Coordinates of C-alpha atoms and ligand atoms in Angstrom, one line a residue:
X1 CA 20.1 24.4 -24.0
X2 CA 20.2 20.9 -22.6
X3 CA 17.0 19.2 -21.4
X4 CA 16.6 19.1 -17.7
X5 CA 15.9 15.5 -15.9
X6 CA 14.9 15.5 -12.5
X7 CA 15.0 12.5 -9.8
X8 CA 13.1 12.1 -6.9
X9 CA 14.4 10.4 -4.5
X10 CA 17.9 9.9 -4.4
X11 CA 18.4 5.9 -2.8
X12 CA 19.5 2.8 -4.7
X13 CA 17.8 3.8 -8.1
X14 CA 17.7 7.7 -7.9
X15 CA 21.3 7.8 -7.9
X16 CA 22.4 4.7 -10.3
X17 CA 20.1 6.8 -12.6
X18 CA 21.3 9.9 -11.8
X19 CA 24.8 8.7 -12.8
X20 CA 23.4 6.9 -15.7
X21 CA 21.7 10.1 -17.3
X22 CA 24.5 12.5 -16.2
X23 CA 26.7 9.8 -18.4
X24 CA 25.1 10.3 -21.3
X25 CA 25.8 13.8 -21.0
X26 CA 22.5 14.8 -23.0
X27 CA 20.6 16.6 -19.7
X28 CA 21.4 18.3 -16.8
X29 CA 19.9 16.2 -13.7
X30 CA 18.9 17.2 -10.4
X31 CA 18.1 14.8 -7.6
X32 CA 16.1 15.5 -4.7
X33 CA 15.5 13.8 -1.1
X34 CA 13.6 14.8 2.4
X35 CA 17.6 13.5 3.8
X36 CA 19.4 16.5 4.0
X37 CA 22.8 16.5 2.4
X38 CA 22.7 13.3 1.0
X39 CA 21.6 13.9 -2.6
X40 CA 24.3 17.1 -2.3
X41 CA 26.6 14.5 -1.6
X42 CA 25.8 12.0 -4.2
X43 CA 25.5 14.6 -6.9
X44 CA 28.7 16.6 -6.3
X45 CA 30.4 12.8 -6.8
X46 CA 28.6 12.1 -9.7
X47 CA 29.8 15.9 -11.1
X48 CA 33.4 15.1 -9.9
X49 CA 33.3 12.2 -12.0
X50 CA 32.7 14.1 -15.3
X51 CA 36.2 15.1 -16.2
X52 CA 37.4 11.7 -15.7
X53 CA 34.9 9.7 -18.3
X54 CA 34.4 13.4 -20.2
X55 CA 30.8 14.5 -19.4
X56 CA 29.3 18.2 -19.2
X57 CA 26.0 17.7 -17.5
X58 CA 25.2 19.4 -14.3
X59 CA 24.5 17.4 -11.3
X60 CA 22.7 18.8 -8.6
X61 CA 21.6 17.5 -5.0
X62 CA 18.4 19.3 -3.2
X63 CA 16.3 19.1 -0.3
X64 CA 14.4 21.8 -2.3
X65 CA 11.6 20.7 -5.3
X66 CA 12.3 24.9 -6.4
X67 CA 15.7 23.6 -8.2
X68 CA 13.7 20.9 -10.3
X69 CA 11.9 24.2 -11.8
X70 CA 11.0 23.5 -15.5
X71 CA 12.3 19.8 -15.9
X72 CA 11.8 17.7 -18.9
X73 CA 10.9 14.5 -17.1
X74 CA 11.0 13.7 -13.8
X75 CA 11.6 9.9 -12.4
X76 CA 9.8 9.6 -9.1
X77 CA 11.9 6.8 -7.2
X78 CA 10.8 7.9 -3.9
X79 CA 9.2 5.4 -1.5
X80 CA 9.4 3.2 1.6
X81 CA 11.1 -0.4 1.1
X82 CA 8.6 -3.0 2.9
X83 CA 9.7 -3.6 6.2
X84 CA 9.4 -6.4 8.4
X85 CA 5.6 -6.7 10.1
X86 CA 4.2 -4.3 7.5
X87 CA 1.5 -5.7 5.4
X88 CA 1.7 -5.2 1.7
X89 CA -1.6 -2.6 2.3
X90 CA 0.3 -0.7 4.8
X91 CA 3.2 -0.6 2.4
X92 CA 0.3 0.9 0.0
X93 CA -0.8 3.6 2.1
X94 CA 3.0 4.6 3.0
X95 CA 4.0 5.0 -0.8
X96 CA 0.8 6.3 -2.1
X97 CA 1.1 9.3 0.6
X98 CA 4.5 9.7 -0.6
X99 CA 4.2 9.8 -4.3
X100 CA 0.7 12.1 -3.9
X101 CA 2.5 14.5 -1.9
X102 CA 6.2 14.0 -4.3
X103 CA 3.8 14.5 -7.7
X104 CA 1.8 17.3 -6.0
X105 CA 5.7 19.4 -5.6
X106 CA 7.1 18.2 -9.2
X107 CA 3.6 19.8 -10.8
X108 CA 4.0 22.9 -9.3
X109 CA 7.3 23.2 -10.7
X110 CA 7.4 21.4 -13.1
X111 CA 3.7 21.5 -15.5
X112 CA 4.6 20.5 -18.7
X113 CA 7.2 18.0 -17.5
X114 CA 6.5 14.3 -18.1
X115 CA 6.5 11.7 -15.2
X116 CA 7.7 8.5 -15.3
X117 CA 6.9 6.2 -12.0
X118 CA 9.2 3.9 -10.5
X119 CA 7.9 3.5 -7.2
X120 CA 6.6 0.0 -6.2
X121 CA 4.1 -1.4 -5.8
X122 CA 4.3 0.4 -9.7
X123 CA 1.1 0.6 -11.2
X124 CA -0.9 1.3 -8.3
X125 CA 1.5 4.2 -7.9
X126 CA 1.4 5.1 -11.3
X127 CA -2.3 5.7 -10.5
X128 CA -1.6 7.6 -8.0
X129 CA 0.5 9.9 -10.0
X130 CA -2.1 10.7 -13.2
X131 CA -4.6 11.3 -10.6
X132 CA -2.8 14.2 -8.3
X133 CA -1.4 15.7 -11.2
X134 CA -4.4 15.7 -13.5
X135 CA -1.7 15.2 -16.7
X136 CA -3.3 13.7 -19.4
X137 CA -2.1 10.0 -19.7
X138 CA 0.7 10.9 -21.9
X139 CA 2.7 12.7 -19.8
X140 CA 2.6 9.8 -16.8
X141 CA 4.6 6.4 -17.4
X142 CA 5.5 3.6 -15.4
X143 CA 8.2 1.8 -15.5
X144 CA 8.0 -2.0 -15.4
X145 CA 7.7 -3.7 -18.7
X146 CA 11.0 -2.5 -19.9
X147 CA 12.7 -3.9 -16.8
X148 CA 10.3 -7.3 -16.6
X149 CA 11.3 -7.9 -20.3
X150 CA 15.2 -6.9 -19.4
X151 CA 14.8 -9.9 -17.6
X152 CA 13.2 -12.4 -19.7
X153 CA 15.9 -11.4 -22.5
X154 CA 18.8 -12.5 -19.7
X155 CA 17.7 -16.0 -19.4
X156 CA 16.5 -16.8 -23.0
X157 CA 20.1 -15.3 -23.9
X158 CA 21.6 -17.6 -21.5
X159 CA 19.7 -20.6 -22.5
X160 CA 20.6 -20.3 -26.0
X161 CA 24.2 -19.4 -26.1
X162 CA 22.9 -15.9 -27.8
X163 CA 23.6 -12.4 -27.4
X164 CA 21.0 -10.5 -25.3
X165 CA 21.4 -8.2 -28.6
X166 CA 19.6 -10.6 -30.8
X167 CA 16.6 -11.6 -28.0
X168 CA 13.7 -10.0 -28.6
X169 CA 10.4 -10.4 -26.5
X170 CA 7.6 -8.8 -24.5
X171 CA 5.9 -8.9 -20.9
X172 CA 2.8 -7.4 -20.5
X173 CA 0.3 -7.1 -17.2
X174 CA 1.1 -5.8 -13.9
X175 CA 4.7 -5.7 -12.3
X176 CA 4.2 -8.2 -10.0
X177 CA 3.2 -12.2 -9.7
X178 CA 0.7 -11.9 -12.1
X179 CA 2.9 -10.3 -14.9
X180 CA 2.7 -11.7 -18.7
X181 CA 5.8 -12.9 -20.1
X182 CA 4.4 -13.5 -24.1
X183 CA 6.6 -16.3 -24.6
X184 CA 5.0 -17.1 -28.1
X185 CA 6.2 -14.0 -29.1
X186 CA 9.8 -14.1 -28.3
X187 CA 12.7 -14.8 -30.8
X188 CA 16.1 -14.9 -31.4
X189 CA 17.1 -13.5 -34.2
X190 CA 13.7 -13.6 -35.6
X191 CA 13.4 -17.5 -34.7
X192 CA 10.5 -18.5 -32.4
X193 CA 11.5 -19.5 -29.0
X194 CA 9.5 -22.6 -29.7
X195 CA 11.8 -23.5 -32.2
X196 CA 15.0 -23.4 -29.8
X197 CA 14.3 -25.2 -26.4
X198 CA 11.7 -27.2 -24.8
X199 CA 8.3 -25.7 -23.7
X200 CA 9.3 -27.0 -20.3
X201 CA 11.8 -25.1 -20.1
X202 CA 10.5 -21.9 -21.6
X203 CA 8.0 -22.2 -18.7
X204 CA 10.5 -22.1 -16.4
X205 CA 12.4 -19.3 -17.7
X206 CA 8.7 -17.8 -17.9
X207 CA 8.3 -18.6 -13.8
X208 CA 11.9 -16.7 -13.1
X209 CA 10.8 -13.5 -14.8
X210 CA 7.9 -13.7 -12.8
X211 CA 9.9 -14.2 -9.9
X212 CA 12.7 -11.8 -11.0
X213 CA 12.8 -8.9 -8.6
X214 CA 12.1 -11.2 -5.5
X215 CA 15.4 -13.2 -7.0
X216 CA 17.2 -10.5 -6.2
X217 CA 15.5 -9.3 -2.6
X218 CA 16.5 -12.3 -1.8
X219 CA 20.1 -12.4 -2.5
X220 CA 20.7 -8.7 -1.4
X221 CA 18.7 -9.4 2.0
X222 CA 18.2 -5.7 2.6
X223 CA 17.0 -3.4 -0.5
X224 CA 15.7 -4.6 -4.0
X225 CA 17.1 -4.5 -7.4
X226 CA 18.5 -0.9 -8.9
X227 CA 20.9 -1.7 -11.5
X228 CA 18.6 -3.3 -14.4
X229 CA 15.6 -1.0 -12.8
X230 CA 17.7 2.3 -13.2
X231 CA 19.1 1.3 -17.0
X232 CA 16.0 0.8 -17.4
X233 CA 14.5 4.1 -17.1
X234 CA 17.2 5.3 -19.2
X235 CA 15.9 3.7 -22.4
X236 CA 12.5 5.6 -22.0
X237 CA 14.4 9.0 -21.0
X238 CA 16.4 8.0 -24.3
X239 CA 13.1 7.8 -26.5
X240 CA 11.6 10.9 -24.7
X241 CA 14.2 12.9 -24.8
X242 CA 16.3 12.2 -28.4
X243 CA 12.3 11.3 -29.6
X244 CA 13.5 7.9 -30.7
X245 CA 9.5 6.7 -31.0
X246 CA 11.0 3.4 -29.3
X247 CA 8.2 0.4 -29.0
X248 CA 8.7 -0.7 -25.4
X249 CA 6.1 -2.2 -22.6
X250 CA 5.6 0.5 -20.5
X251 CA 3.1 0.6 -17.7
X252 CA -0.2 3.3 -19.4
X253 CA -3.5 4.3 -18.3
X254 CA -5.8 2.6 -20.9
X255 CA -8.5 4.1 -22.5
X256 CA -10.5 1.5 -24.3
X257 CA -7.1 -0.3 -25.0
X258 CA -6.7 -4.1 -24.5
X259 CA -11.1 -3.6 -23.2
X260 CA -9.6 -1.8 -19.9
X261 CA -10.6 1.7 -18.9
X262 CA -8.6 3.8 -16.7
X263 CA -6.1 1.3 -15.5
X264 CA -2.7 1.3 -15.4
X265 CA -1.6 -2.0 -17.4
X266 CA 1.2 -2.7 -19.2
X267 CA 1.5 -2.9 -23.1
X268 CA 3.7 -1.6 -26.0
X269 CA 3.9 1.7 -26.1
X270 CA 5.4 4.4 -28.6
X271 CA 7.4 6.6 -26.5
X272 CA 8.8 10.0 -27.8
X273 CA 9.0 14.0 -27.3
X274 CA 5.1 14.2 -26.2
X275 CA 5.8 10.6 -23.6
X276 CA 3.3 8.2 -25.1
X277 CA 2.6 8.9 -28.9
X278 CA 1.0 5.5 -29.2
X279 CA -0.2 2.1 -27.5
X280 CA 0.5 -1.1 -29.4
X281 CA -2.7 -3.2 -29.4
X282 CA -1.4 -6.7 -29.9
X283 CA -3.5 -9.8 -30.5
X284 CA -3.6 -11.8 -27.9
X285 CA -4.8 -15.6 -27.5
X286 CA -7.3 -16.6 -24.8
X287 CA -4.6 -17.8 -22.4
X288 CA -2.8 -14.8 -22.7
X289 CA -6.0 -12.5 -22.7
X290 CA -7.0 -14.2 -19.4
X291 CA -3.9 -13.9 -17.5
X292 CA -3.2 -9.9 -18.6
X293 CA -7.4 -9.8 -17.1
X294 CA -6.2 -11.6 -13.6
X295 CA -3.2 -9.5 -13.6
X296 CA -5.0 -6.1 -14.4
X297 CA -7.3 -7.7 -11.5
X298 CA -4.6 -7.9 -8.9
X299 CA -3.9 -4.3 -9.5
X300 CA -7.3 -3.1 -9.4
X301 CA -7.4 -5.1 -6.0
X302 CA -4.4 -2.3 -4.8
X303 CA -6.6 0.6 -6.6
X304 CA -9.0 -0.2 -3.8
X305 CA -6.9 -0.2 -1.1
X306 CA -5.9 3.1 -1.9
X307 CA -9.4 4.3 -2.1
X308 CA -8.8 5.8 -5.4
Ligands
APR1 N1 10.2 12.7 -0.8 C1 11.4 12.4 -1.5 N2 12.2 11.4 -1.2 C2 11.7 10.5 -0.3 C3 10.5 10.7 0.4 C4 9.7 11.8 0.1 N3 8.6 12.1 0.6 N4 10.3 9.6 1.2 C5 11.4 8.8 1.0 N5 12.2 9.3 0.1 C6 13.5 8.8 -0.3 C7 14.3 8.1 0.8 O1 14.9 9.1 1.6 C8 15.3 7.3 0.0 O2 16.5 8.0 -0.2 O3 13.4 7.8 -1.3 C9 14.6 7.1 -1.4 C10 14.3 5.6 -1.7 O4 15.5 5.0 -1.9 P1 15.8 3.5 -1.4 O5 15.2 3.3 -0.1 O6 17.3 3.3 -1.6 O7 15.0 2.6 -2.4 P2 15.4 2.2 -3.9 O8 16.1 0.9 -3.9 O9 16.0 3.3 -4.6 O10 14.0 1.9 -4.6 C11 13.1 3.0 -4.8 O11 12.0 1.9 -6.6 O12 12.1 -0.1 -7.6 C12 11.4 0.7 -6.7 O13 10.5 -0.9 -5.1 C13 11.4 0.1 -5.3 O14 9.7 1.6 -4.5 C14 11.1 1.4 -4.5 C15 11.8 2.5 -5.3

């Protein structure tokens, strides 16, 4: 039987991924919206497009959570873009009453499935997620890391001349300004970063992925990034779902990790069949120690907004 992947929400990033997964042809995927019609008519596009590139998987559209019965995983992309006079605690409010009330339907249909959170502002919502459905914290991931670090690995390809293939790096912390691009331990082809361009310029490269996902908001002027976000999720689906054991930063609830406690911060993690089989405790300098503390500070700042 193939595994079953469901999508909440079905905008920008519900359905790039819901094409993405259905191309691999290794689940069947459902996506579901409050819009009626609209994920039918997404999905049934998708489907139409399997005999052409040669996929089996079944796509389905819903207004109803009763068709994402017994998923594997579910990717909750639902949420409110910011609009214009909102404040980013209104913004808050809006998505953690959306993803409480989205997790609260894909638990009741879904109780062994694992989550993985794509709703911004990410960690916060991530938070909101392990606490409505009481998984333990293996079983609710966010996504963030994988894209941040998708990122970082653009530029420092670019920079060097070298294939994306052969860039290997990390960024840790919170998706957002305060996020931790470990620049000391990136490398091309196993040579240090250091070693291939200026520390000046490293630091600016550094400042970009920072600034990454508003690069984009900005050049799109309505809606935020999708593609790199949606590919993104695919690789942890990948490692859930073939049990891969990929190391990738994914936003996890620590527990004694890193010195934090019940935050959602992210760090390396082992993802395969059971979601997180390990977290990667890395040693850190004091400069790098200090800013994944300010950035695990920034989301704690959210935590309390939402009264959690
Ligand atoms: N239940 C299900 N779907 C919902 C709900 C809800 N309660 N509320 C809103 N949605 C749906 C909307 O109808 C819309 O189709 O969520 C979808 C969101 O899609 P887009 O607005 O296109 O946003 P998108 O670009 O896909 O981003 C989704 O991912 O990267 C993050 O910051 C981004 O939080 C945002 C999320």
């Amino acid at each position: 039987m193939r595994s079953k992947v469901s999508v909440i929400g079905a905008g920008f990033v519900g359905s790039t991924l819901a094409q993405r997964l259905a191309e691999r042809d290794y689940a069947d995927v459902v996506m579901f919206d409050i819009v009626p019609d609209m994920p039918q008519g997404k999905a049934l596009d998708i489907l139409e497009a399997g005999p052409v590139l040669g996929y089996d998987s079944l796509v389905i559209g819903t207004n109803d959570y009763a068709d994402t019965a017994n998923s594997d995983i579910v990717v909750i992309t639902s949420g409110f873009p910011r609009k214009p006079g909102m404040s980013r605690d209104d913004l808050v409010k809006k998505n953690q009453e959306i993803v409480a009330q989205v997790t609260e339907q894909v638990v009741k249909h879904s109780p062994n499935c694992i989550i993985i959170v794509v709703t911004n502002p990410l960690d916060a919502m991530a938070q909101v997620a392990l606490k409505v459905s009481g998984f333990p914290r293996e079983r609710v991931i966010g996504m963030a890391g994988v894209l941040d670090t998708a990122r970082f690995r653009t530029f420092i390809a670019q920079e060097v001349g070298a294939s994306v293939r052969d860039v290997q790096a990390y960024v840790l912390g919170g998706h957002g300004d305060t996020m931790v691009p470990l620049a000391r331990m990136c490398t091309v082809a196993g040579i240090p970063i250091s070693q291939l361009m200026p520390a000046d310029r490293i630091e600016q490269i550094v400042q970009r992925t920072r600034d990454g996902g508003a690069e984009i908001v900005k050049l799109l002027k309505t809606g935020s990034a999708y593609f790199a976000p949606s590919a993104s999720v695919l690789q942890m689906v990948d490692s859930i779902l073939l049990d891969k054991k990929m190391i990738m930063p994914c936003a996890v609830s620590l527990q004694g990790e890193y010195g934090f406690n019940d935050i959602f911060v992210g760090v390396p993690a082992q993802l395969g069949a059971k979601g997180i089989e390990k977290v990667i405790e890395i040693e850190l300098t004091p400069e790098e120690r200090n800013a994944l503390e300010k950035s695990a500070d920034a989301v704690k700042e959210l935590i309390q907004v939402m009264g959690l």
